[in-house]
mmCIF file of C-alpha atoms in Angstrom:
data_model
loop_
_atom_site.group_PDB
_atom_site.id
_atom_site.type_symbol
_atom_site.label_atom_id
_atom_site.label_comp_id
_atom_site.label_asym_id
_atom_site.label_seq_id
_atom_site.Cartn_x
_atom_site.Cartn_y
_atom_site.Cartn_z
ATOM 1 C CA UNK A 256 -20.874 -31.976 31.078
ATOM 2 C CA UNK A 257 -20.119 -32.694 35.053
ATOM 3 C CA UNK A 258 -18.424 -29.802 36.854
ATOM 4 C CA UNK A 259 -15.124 -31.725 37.183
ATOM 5 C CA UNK A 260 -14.782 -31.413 33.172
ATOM 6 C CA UNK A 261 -15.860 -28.132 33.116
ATOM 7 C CA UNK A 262 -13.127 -27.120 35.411
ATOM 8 C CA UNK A 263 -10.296 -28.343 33.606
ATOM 9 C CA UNK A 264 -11.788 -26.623 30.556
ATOM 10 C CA UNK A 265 -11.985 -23.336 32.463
ATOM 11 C CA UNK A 266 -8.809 -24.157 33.705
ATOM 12 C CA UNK A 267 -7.432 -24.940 29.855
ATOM 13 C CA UNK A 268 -9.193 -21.509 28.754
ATOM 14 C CA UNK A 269 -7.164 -19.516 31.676
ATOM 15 C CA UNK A 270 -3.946 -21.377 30.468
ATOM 16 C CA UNK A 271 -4.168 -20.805 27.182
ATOM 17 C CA UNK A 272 -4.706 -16.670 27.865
ATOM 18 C CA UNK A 273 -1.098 -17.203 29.684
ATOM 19 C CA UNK A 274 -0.021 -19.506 26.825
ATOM 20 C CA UNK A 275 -0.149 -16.213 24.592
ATOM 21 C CA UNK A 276 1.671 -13.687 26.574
ATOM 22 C CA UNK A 277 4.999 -15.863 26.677
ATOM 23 C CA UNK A 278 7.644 -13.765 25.316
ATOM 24 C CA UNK A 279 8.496 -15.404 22.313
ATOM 25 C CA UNK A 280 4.830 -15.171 21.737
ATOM 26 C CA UNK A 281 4.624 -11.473 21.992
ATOM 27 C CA UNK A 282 7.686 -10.732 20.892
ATOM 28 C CA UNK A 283 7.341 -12.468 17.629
ATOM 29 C CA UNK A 284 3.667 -10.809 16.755
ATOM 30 C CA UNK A 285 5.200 -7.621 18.385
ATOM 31 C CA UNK A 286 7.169 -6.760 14.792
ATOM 32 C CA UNK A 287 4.316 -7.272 13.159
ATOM 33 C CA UNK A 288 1.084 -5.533 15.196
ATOM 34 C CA UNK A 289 3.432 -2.070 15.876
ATOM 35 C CA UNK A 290 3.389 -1.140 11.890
ATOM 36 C CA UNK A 291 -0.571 0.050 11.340
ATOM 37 C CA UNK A 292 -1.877 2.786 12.413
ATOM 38 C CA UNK A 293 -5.272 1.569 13.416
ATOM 39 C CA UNK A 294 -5.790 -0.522 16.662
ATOM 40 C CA UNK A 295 -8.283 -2.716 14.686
ATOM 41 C CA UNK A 296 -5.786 -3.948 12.124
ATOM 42 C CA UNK A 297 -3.365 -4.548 14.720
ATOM 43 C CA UNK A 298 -5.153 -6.570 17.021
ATOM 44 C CA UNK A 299 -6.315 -9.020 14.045
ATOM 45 C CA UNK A 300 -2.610 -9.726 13.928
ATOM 46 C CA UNK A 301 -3.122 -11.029 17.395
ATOM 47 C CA UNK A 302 -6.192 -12.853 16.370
ATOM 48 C CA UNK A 303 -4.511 -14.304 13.434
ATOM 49 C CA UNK A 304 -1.609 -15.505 15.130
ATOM 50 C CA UNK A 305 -3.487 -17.485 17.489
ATOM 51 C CA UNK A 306 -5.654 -19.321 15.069
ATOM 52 C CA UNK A 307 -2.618 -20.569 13.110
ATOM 53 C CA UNK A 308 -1.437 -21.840 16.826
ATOM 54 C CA UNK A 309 -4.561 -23.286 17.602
ATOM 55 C CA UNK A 310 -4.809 -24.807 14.292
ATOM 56 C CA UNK A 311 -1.275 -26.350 14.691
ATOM 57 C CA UNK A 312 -2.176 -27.507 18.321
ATOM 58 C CA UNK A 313 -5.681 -29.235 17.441
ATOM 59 C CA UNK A 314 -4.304 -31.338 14.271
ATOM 60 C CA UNK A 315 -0.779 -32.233 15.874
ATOM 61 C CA UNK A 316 -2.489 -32.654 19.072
ATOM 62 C CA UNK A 317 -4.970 -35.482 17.600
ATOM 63 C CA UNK A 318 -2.217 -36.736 15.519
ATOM 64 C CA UNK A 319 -0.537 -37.620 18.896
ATOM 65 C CA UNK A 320 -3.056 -38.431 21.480
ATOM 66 C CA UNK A 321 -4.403 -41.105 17.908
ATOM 67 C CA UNK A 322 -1.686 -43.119 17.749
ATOM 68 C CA UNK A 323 -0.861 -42.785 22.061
ATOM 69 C CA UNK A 324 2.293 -41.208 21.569
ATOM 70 C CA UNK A 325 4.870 -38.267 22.968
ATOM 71 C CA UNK A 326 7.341 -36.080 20.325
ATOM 72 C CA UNK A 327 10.384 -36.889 21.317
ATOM 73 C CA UNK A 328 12.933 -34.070 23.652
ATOM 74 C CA UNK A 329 15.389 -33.902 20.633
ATOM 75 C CA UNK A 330 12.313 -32.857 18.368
ATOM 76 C CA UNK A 331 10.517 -30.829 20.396
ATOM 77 C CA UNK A 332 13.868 -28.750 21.199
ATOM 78 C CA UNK A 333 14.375 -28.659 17.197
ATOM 79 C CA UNK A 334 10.986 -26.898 16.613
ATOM 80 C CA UNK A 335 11.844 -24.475 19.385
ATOM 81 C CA UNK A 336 15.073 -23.865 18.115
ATOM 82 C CA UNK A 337 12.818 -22.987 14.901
ATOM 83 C CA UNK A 338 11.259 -20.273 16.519
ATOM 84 C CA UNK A 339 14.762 -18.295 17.845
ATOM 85 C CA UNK A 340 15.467 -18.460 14.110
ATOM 86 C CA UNK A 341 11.925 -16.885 13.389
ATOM 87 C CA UNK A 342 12.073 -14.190 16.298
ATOM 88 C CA UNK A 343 15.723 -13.333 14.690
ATOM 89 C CA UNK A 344 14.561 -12.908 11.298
ATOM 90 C CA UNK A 345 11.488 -10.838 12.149
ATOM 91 C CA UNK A 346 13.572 -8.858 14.335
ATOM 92 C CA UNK A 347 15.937 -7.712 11.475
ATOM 93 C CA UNK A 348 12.855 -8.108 8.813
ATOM 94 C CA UNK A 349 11.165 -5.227 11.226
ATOM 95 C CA UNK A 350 14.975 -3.172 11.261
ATOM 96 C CA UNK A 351 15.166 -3.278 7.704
ATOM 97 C CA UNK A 352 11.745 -2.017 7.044
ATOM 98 C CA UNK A 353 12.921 1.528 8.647
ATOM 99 C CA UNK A 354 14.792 2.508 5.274
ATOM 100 C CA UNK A 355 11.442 2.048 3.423
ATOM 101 C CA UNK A 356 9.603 3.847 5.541
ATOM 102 C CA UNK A 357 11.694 6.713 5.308
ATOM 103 C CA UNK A 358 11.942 6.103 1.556
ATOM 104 C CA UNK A 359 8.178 6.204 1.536
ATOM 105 C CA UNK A 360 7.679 9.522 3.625
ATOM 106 C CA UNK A 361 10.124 10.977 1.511
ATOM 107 C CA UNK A 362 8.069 9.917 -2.048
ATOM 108 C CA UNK A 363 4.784 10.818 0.263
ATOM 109 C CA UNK A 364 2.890 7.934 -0.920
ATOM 110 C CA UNK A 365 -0.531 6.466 -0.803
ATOM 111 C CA UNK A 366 -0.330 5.926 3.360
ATOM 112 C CA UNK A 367 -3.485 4.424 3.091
ATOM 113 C CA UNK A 368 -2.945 2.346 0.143
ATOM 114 C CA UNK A 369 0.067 1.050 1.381
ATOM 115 C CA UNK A 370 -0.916 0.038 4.673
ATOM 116 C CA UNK A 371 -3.776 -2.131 2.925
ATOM 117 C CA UNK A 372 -1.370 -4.242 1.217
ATOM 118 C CA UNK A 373 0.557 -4.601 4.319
ATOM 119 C CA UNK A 374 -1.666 -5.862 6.130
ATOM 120 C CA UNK A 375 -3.382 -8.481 3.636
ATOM 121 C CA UNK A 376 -0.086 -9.591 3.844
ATOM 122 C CA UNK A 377 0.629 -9.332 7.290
ATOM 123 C CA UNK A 378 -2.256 -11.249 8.314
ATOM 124 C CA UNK A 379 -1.004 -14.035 6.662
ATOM 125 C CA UNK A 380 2.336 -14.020 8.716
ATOM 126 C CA UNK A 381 0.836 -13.719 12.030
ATOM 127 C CA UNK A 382 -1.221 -17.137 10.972
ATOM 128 C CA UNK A 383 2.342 -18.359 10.050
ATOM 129 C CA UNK A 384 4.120 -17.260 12.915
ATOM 130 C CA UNK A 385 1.108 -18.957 15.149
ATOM 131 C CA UNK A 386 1.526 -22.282 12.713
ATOM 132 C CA UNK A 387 5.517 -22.458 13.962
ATOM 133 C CA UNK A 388 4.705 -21.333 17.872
ATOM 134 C CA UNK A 389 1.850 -24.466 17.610
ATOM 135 C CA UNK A 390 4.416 -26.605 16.136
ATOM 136 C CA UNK A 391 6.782 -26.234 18.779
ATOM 137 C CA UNK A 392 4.212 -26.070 21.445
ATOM 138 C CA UNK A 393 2.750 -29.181 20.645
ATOM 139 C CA UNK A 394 4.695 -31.710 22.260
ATOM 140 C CA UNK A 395 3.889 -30.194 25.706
ATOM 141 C CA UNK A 396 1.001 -29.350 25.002
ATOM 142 C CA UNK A 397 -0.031 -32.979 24.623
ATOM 143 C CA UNK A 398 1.607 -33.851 27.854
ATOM 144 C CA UNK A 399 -0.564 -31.831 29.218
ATOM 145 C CA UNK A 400 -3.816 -32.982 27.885
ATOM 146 C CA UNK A 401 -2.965 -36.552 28.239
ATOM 147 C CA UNK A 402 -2.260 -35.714 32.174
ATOM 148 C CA UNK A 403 -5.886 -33.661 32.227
ATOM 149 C CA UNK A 404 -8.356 -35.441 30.418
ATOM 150 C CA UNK A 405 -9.643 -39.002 30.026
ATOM 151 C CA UNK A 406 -10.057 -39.505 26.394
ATOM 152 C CA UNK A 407 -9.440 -37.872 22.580
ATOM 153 C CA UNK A 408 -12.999 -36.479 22.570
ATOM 154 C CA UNK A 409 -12.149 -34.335 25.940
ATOM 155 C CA UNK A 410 -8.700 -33.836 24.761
ATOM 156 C CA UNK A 411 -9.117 -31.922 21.558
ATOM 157 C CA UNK A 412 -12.620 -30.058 23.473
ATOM 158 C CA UNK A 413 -9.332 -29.057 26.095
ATOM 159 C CA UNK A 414 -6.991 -27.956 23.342
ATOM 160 C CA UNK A 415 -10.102 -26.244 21.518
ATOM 161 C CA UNK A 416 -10.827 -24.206 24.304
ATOM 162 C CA UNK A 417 -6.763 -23.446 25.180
ATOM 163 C CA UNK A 418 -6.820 -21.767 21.956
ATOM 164 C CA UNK A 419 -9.977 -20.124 22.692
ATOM 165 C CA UNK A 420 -8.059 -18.420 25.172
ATOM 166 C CA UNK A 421 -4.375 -17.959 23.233
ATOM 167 C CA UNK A 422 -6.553 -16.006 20.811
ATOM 168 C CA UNK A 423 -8.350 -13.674 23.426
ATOM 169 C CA UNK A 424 -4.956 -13.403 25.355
ATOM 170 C CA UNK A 425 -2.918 -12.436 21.664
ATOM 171 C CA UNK A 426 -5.631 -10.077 20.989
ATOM 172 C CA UNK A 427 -5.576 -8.063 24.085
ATOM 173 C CA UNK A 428 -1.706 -7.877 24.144
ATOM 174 C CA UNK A 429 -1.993 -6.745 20.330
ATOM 175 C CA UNK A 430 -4.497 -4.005 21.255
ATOM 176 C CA UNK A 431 -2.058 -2.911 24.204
ATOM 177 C CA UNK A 432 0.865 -3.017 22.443
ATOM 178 C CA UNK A 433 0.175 -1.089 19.062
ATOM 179 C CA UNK A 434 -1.373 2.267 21.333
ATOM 180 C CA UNK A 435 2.269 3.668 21.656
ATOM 181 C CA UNK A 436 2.996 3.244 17.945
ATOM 182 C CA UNK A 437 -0.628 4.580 16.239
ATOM 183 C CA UNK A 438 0.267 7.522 19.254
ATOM 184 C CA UNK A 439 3.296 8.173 17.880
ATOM 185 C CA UNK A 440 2.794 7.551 13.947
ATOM 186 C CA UNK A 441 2.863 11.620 13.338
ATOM 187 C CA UNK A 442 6.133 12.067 14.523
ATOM 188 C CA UNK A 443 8.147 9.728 12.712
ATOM 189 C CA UNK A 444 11.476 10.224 14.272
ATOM 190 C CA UNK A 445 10.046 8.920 17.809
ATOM 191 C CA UNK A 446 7.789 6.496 15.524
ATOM 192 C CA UNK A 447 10.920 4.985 13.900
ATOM 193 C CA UNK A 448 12.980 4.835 17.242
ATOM 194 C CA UNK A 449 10.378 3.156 18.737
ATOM 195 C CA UNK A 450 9.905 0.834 15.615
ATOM 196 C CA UNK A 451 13.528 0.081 15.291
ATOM 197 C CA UNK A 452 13.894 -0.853 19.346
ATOM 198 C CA UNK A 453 11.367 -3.866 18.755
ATOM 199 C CA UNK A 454 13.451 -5.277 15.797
ATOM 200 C CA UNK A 455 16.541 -4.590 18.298
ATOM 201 C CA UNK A 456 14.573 -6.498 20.932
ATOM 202 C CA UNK A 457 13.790 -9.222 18.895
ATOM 203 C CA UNK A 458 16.263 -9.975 17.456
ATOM 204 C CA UNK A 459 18.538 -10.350 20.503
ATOM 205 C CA UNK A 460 16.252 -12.173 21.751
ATOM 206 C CA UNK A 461 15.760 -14.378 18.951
ATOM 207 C CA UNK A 462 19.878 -15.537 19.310
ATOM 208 C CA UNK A 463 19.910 -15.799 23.179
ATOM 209 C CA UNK A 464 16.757 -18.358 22.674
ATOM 210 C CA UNK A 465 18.664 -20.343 20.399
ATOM 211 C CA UNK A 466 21.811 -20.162 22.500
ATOM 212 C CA UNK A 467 20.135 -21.161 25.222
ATOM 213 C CA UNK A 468 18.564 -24.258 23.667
ATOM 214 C CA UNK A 469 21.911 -25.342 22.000
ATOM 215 C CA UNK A 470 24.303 -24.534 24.355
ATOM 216 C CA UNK A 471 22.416 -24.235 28.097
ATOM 217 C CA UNK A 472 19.640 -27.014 27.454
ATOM 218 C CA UNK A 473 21.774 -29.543 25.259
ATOM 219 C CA UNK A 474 20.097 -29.684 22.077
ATOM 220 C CA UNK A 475 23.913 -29.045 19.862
ATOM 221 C CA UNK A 476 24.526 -32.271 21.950
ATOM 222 C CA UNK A 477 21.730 -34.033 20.876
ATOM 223 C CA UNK A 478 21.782 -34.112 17.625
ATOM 224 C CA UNK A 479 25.916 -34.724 17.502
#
């Protein structure tokens, strides 16, 4: 490998770690890594999230660069537009799981027990949530490539390596993030205010991404 591929792969690897800490990125996986209670399980959300992105990236990716061809604005915009809706949901998903968790302090179940489940299933909607970011990432990030690299081979070694580095970058914000919440899991009021502020955060987020691609970028126009 000469040393003008290598650094557009070390350049692809530092992109990718930037890739992850966009804020729809860490928003999104936010409402899901702040629930545990243990630093581990939290930062395999992270982890998880950015192999179902990297996943999405590498098969759309090849799909693409295969047949020599670009998604199109009014799709690209659509599978963004996908996300807001995600980043709202989770948002009031995350809100809504406060009256459970003070139904389930009050019953004083199985903590431990509980958590388990949550996080077999949590796991699998981080991967999810990485699936949809990859999906609408994918257009650009196939620009990209195509402007880097000089064939498929190098291509799909470049997005290999960019997820190499969403997944590092997801995992360190995870690990950052969920410190406050495992600090603050034995006092639940502060625990709940500070669980309730990220569904807040999320979800107002979530609509002023969508407003912003419908009304500020064009895409309401687009498709009428």
């Amino acid at each position: 490998m000469d040393a003008g591929i290598l650094s557009v792969l070390t350049i692809g690897f530092l992109l990718g770690i930037k890739h992850a800490l966009e804020p729809d990125h860490v928003i999104a996986v936010s409402t899901i890594a702040i629930k545990s209670k243990h630093i581990g399980k939290s930062a395999f959300s992270g982890v998880f999230w950015g192999i179902g992105h990297s996943l999405t990236l590498f098969i759309v990716g090849f799909i693409l660069m295969a047949m020599r061809s670009e998604m199109t604005e009014k799709w690209a915009m659509s599978l963004e537009f996908l996300v807001g809706v995600m980043i709202v949901v989770l948002g009031v998903n995350t809100i809504i799981s406060l009256r459970s968790m003070r139904a389930n302090a009050n019953a004083k179940v199985d903590v431990g027990a509980k958590e388990s489940q949550h996080f077999r299933g949590s796991y699998r909607k981080s991967l999810l949530i990485g699936f949809i970011h990859g999906l609408a990432g994918s257009g650009a990030m196939v620009v990209l490539t195509m402007s880097t690299v000089n064939s498929i081979s190098e291509g799909l070694i470049y997005i290999a390596i960019f997820g190499v580095g969403t997944v590092i970058g997801m995992l360190c914000f995870t690990t950052f993030i969920s410190i406050p919440f495992i600090l603050s899991s034995s006092r639940f009021k502060l625990n709940r205010v500070l669980i309730g502020a990220t569904g807040i955060v999320s979800a107002v987020f979530g609509l002023y991404y969508m407003y912003n691609l419908g009304v500020n970028e064009g895409l309401f126009g687009l498709w009428m």
